[in-house]
């Protein structure tokens, strides 16, 4: 067991270019995602009255927030932004997979070269594999969405929506 | 109303005389003239009595007594109808003799009839297309189709008119909609002249989801007969020339008709009980198979009835100051038998209060129908002198039981008597009734409406004077004509005070009862009573779709280098994104716990308040005590300088991690 771990770490250290690239990739995503969320959340926190204010102000804040989210299209631009971010990452994913697996296999080549060579040589194959993977993973989604909207109608007002959806989310 | 009859002997004498007279005259009932009806069948005598506990009693005939007073309305329509419920096939077979007196100054060459049951004819009707086959939470099922078939249509002297009729669709040109029928008359009807048309018709009832239809053996007959459209004379609701007010049956729309007389014979299977508009002119007659009722109503603009073999019937006479006497008739689904006193109590309180606030309820009866559980679509609806409560579910009802009774009784005033056009200005009945309902629920049941939350709920404000079907969808229609309209009336009340508002509504009711007012007519009453112009307010909130939306958009605190009260120069940026309000209260709170209140006139699009203080501004709140009733964006009313850094990081990181976790399921 320890040998496998050791071997794994050793082969990881033999990929300095891939490690640095992935680190920078994660760092940039983390930074921009954090800044994006902060640009939404912090102004809202400046509007949140807190429980020390009179007249049920926080209660009204939450109720109005719920009405705005559920009765208007306020959420749509944010959902689009997140969807575009996800699509970009999904496009990059099979390319990164191709680069990493190729690099692990062809340690005889230059670290940076083999990374890009992997993308060039195996990118298309990994893309096809990824599309199939996603298609199979998402196959039950139409059924789940139907179920969720049915439960949404039934449980939204009683506040038991999450509890009702949990078994399906877990599945 | 007739004088009160107190003596028992005298009461019996009148009863016997009237019953005898009725038996004699009942055979000619279908051919009587309006004038004859007026004298033969007056209002049921007032029978003031203390509030007594509800007790089951047999349905007794009403005692009509002579009525010499001037009619309450212009009574330009007169219906004599006979209808039989074919319980097995869920059909109504009816005949109708309808007379119409031309109230205008022009000759009229055609009549128009609403054939409302045709809304359920197919999925292609305007009602079904607009509503998607759904009203409130009730959806059309496979049995929810119905229609009315016009079997014959003739003039008074028997001339066939069937070649002179055609369906018209003035609102949307939808040829699949057959809810409005034009009848070309053989000869014009001159001003003040009368025309009579006789029809025979067969209504196939739909399984109820939208007001009319059946559920099991319960039947709600609302908008069931060929019904004349409303004819508006020049000057009515701003019209420049006489003419019909013509609309199809829409997904988001109720009704509009002229006042008149209804004389209706209803035949049902022997075991059924019938609740109907008006009062019975004689006891129901049974022949072993069929039970025949005879109802009469005047100064009303619709006639609705309900029937079921399961109704439990209770009645109570009731009177109060400004309410000389009314018989409250309760037709209860057995599932709600335990709550009969609650229905009665709510009805009494509503009748008494509304009569005292607005004006006398002049009819001799008020019938409350409580439909069975599956007939929710028939529930919560108003017809003249008859209302329906919610379907009788098995769970113990909360205050909604009282609320719906109060609301629908409110409609007896704002719809029944002040008969606004529900197609074009639905807020005049729904908004006014919701306002009356709120006031009554607060006064009698201690249930005070949470107006700030209701105002926040208005996420899509739109003009109130708007055709009902021009709203985006049912939610936008309901949010505006019920809730926003009520908030607009409450905002007026906040400006002029409760006493003056009471005077406005009373004056409006008294001036416009048994007539058809418009939004402008209400504005004119408001201006007469308050002696001020309301154009700005109406242009923004009634004819326009604005709410008020004031925001705190910036806070700046600069140290001056001094100490004491002038240590900081603060400036607070306020903006207006919606309509104007008279005086915007602003509460400025400082870091040392002190605070200052200011009032901004709220007219400009933005302003900067400048304040000197010993400590920097901590937070600012517009309208902390929620005086601005129409403010619907409370979130931007508040701005604080201090955000707890710990919570700031927690929220940001928490959400970022949530998104990352979701992304990582499928991507790097």
mmCIF file of C-alpha atoms in Angstrom, chain B residues 210-381:
data_model
loop_
_atom_site.group_PDB
_atom_site.id
_atom_site.type_symbol
_atom_site.label_atom_id
_atom_site.label_comp_id
_atom_site.label_asym_id
_atom_site.label_seq_id
_atom_site.Cartn_x
_atom_site.Cartn_y
_atom_site.Cartn_z
ATOM 1 C CA UNK B 210 -63.457 27.525 -12.884
ATOM 2 C CA UNK B 211 -66.545 28.747 -11.051
ATOM 3 C CA UNK B 212 -69.274 26.727 -12.841
ATOM 4 C CA UNK B 213 -69.832 22.995 -13.193
ATOM 5 C CA UNK B 214 -70.330 19.860 -11.184
ATOM 6 C CA UNK B 215 -68.362 17.799 -8.697
ATOM 7 C CA UNK B 216 -70.017 14.509 -7.851
ATOM 8 C CA UNK B 217 -73.640 15.425 -7.360
ATOM 9 C CA UNK B 218 -72.902 19.028 -6.370
ATOM 10 C CA UNK B 219 -73.733 21.550 -9.062
ATOM 11 C CA UNK B 220 -72.693 25.197 -9.250
ATOM 12 C CA UNK B 221 -74.677 27.067 -11.864
ATOM 13 C CA UNK B 222 -72.889 30.365 -12.313
ATOM 14 C CA UNK B 223 -72.930 32.202 -15.660
ATOM 15 C CA UNK B 224 -75.117 29.402 -16.955
ATOM 16 C CA UNK B 225 -77.752 31.149 -19.085
ATOM 17 C CA UNK B 226 -77.629 33.280 -22.252
ATOM 18 C CA UNK B 227 -77.030 36.632 -20.645
ATOM 19 C CA UNK B 228 -77.352 40.078 -22.176
ATOM 20 C CA UNK B 229 -74.203 42.147 -22.389
ATOM 21 C CA UNK B 230 -74.083 45.513 -20.636
ATOM 22 C CA UNK B 231 -75.258 48.530 -22.610
ATOM 23 C CA UNK B 232 -73.579 51.789 -21.698
ATOM 24 C CA UNK B 233 -75.177 55.127 -22.414
ATOM 25 C CA UNK B 234 -73.105 58.182 -23.330
ATOM 26 C CA UNK B 235 -71.418 59.491 -20.193
ATOM 27 C CA UNK B 236 -71.226 56.080 -18.518
ATOM 28 C CA UNK B 237 -67.613 55.365 -17.653
ATOM 29 C CA UNK B 238 -66.416 58.168 -19.897
ATOM 30 C CA UNK B 239 -68.199 56.900 -23.030
ATOM 31 C CA UNK B 240 -68.897 59.505 -25.672
ATOM 32 C CA UNK B 241 -71.702 57.570 -27.411
ATOM 33 C CA UNK B 242 -74.220 54.899 -26.448
ATOM 34 C CA UNK B 243 -73.128 51.334 -27.130
ATOM 35 C CA UNK B 244 -72.707 47.768 -25.962
ATOM 36 C CA UNK B 245 -69.734 46.864 -23.783
ATOM 37 C CA UNK B 246 -68.613 43.678 -25.462
ATOM 38 C CA UNK B 247 -66.045 41.202 -24.272
ATOM 39 C CA UNK B 248 -65.492 37.471 -24.505
ATOM 40 C CA UNK B 249 -64.942 35.240 -21.491
ATOM 41 C CA UNK B 250 -61.263 35.541 -20.614
ATOM 42 C CA UNK B 251 -58.875 33.576 -18.432
ATOM 43 C CA UNK B 252 -58.413 36.558 -16.119
ATOM 44 C CA UNK B 253 -61.750 38.204 -16.047
ATOM 45 C CA UNK B 254 -65.009 38.216 -14.286
ATOM 46 C CA UNK B 255 -68.218 39.832 -15.443
ATOM 47 C CA UNK B 256 -70.235 42.987 -16.110
ATOM 48 C CA UNK B 257 -73.966 43.365 -16.702
ATOM 49 C CA UNK B 258 -76.931 45.629 -16.280
ATOM 50 C CA UNK B 259 -79.314 45.566 -13.348
ATOM 51 C CA UNK B 260 -82.663 43.925 -13.719
ATOM 52 C CA UNK B 261 -85.218 41.443 -12.546
ATOM 53 C CA UNK B 262 -84.784 37.684 -12.375
ATOM 54 C CA UNK B 263 -87.678 35.327 -12.028
ATOM 55 C CA UNK B 264 -86.397 31.777 -12.179
ATOM 56 C CA UNK B 265 -88.022 28.378 -11.842
ATOM 57 C CA UNK B 266 -85.527 25.630 -11.002
ATOM 58 C CA UNK B 267 -86.353 21.944 -11.228
ATOM 59 C CA UNK B 268 -84.071 19.430 -9.576
ATOM 60 C CA UNK B 269 -84.374 15.794 -8.541
ATOM 61 C CA UNK B 270 -86.526 15.364 -5.453
ATOM 62 C CA UNK B 271 -83.637 14.814 -3.023
ATOM 63 C CA UNK B 272 -81.747 17.989 -3.996
ATOM 64 C CA UNK B 273 -81.663 21.316 -2.160
ATOM 65 C CA UNK B 274 -81.206 24.509 -4.152
ATOM 66 C CA UNK B 275 -79.487 27.715 -3.083
ATOM 67 C CA UNK B 276 -80.035 30.693 -5.354
ATOM 68 C CA UNK B 277 -79.834 34.434 -5.810
ATOM 69 C CA UNK B 278 -82.878 36.233 -4.425
ATOM 70 C CA UNK B 279 -85.609 34.559 -2.427
ATOM 71 C CA UNK B 280 -88.130 31.749 -3.009
ATOM 72 C CA UNK B 281 -91.574 33.092 -3.805
ATOM 73 C CA UNK B 282 -93.262 29.902 -2.691
ATOM 74 C CA UNK B 283 -92.305 26.654 -1.008
ATOM 75 C CA UNK B 284 -90.607 24.077 -3.216
ATOM 76 C CA UNK B 285 -93.188 21.809 -4.856
ATOM 77 C CA UNK B 286 -92.491 18.067 -5.042
ATOM 78 C CA UNK B 287 -94.201 15.624 -7.391
ATOM 79 C CA UNK B 288 -92.478 12.468 -6.182
ATOM 80 C CA UNK B 289 -89.585 12.753 -8.640
ATOM 81 C CA UNK B 290 -88.884 16.402 -9.233
ATOM 82 C CA UNK B 291 -88.689 19.311 -6.839
ATOM 83 C CA UNK B 292 -89.547 22.733 -8.274
ATOM 84 C CA UNK B 293 -88.298 25.955 -6.781
ATOM 85 C CA UNK B 294 -89.334 29.454 -7.765
ATOM 86 C CA UNK B 295 -86.898 32.283 -7.063
ATOM 87 C CA UNK B 296 -87.181 36.002 -7.573
ATOM 88 C CA UNK B 297 -84.618 38.790 -7.361
ATOM 89 C CA UNK B 298 -84.662 42.405 -8.407
ATOM 90 C CA UNK B 299 -82.011 45.109 -8.605
ATOM 91 C CA UNK B 300 -79.341 42.485 -9.251
ATOM 92 C CA UNK B 301 -77.207 41.918 -12.332
ATOM 93 C CA UNK B 302 -76.722 38.166 -12.252
ATOM 94 C CA UNK B 303 -78.404 35.035 -11.053
ATOM 95 C CA UNK B 304 -76.427 32.106 -9.667
ATOM 96 C CA UNK B 305 -77.594 28.919 -8.034
ATOM 97 C CA UNK B 306 -76.154 25.764 -6.559
ATOM 98 C CA UNK B 307 -77.737 22.396 -5.865
ATOM 99 C CA UNK B 308 -76.769 19.286 -3.978
ATOM 100 C CA UNK B 309 -78.563 16.401 -2.275
ATOM 101 C CA UNK B 310 -76.127 16.737 0.643
ATOM 102 C CA UNK B 311 -76.548 20.372 1.657
ATOM 103 C CA UNK B 312 -77.341 20.879 5.296
ATOM 104 C CA UNK B 313 -79.513 23.943 5.497
ATOM 105 C CA UNK B 314 -79.561 26.514 8.292
ATOM 106 C CA UNK B 315 -81.064 29.949 8.315
ATOM 107 C CA UNK B 316 -81.041 32.869 10.704
ATOM 108 C CA UNK B 317 -82.715 36.250 10.533
ATOM 109 C CA UNK B 318 -80.375 39.063 11.369
ATOM 110 C CA UNK B 319 -80.570 42.801 11.761
ATOM 111 C CA UNK B 320 -78.224 45.511 12.955
ATOM 112 C CA UNK B 321 -78.056 49.300 12.833
ATOM 113 C CA UNK B 322 -78.343 50.292 9.167
ATOM 114 C CA UNK B 323 -79.252 46.677 8.306
ATOM 115 C CA UNK B 324 -83.013 46.439 8.704
ATOM 116 C CA UNK B 325 -83.312 42.707 8.249
ATOM 117 C CA UNK B 326 -81.773 39.925 6.268
ATOM 118 C CA UNK B 327 -82.188 36.175 6.322
ATOM 119 C CA UNK B 328 -78.798 34.479 6.259
ATOM 120 C CA UNK B 329 -79.148 31.106 4.563
ATOM 121 C CA UNK B 330 -76.351 28.612 4.929
ATOM 122 C CA UNK B 331 -76.058 25.623 2.575
ATOM 123 C CA UNK B 332 -73.385 23.563 4.171
ATOM 124 C CA UNK B 333 -71.449 20.569 2.968
ATOM 125 C CA UNK B 334 -71.776 17.992 5.797
ATOM 126 C CA UNK B 335 -67.983 17.931 6.285
ATOM 127 C CA UNK B 336 -68.234 21.431 7.731
ATOM 128 C CA UNK B 337 -71.259 20.986 9.923
ATOM 129 C CA UNK B 338 -69.184 21.641 13.021
ATOM 130 C CA UNK B 339 -68.301 25.091 11.715
ATOM 131 C CA UNK B 340 -71.777 26.399 10.947
ATOM 132 C CA UNK B 341 -71.627 28.980 13.703
ATOM 133 C CA UNK B 342 -68.338 30.290 12.352
ATOM 134 C CA UNK B 343 -69.878 30.853 8.914
ATOM 135 C CA UNK B 344 -72.909 32.558 10.451
ATOM 136 C CA UNK B 345 -70.823 34.748 12.752
ATOM 137 C CA UNK B 346 -68.550 35.901 9.921
ATOM 138 C CA UNK B 347 -71.543 36.660 7.699
ATOM 139 C CA UNK B 348 -73.279 38.681 10.399
ATOM 140 C CA UNK B 349 -70.195 40.702 11.237
ATOM 141 C CA UNK B 350 -69.515 41.396 7.568
ATOM 142 C CA UNK B 351 -73.096 42.425 6.784
ATOM 143 C CA UNK B 352 -73.341 44.645 9.854
ATOM 144 C CA UNK B 353 -69.976 46.361 9.429
ATOM 145 C CA UNK B 354 -70.165 46.897 5.688
ATOM 146 C CA UNK B 355 -73.715 48.221 5.995
ATOM 147 C CA UNK B 356 -72.557 50.655 8.616
ATOM 148 C CA UNK B 357 -69.370 51.661 6.766
ATOM 149 C CA UNK B 358 -70.742 51.999 3.233
ATOM 150 C CA UNK B 359 -74.530 51.766 3.179
ATOM 151 C CA UNK B 360 -77.439 49.431 3.806
ATOM 152 C CA UNK B 361 -77.457 45.920 2.393
ATOM 153 C CA UNK B 362 -80.932 46.198 0.909
ATOM 154 C CA UNK B 363 -81.695 42.609 -0.066
ATOM 155 C CA UNK B 364 -83.768 40.303 2.100
ATOM 156 C CA UNK B 365 -81.490 37.269 1.838
ATOM 157 C CA UNK B 366 -77.861 36.333 1.743
ATOM 158 C CA UNK B 367 -77.070 32.730 0.852
ATOM 159 C CA UNK B 368 -73.773 31.079 1.671
ATOM 160 C CA UNK B 369 -72.906 27.904 -0.199
ATOM 161 C CA UNK B 370 -70.130 25.728 1.190
ATOM 162 C CA UNK B 371 -69.147 23.383 -1.658
ATOM 163 C CA UNK B 372 -67.780 19.881 -1.052
ATOM 164 C CA UNK B 373 -64.045 19.256 -0.944
ATOM 165 C CA UNK B 374 -63.615 18.386 -4.623
ATOM 166 C CA UNK B 375 -65.457 21.485 -5.781
ATOM 167 C CA UNK B 376 -62.844 24.051 -4.761
ATOM 168 C CA UNK B 377 -63.085 25.586 -8.239
ATOM 169 C CA UNK B 378 -66.628 26.718 -7.412
ATOM 170 C CA UNK B 379 -65.508 28.220 -4.108
ATOM 171 C CA UNK B 380 -64.632 31.790 -3.200
ATOM 172 C CA UNK B 381 -67.012 33.338 -5.699
#
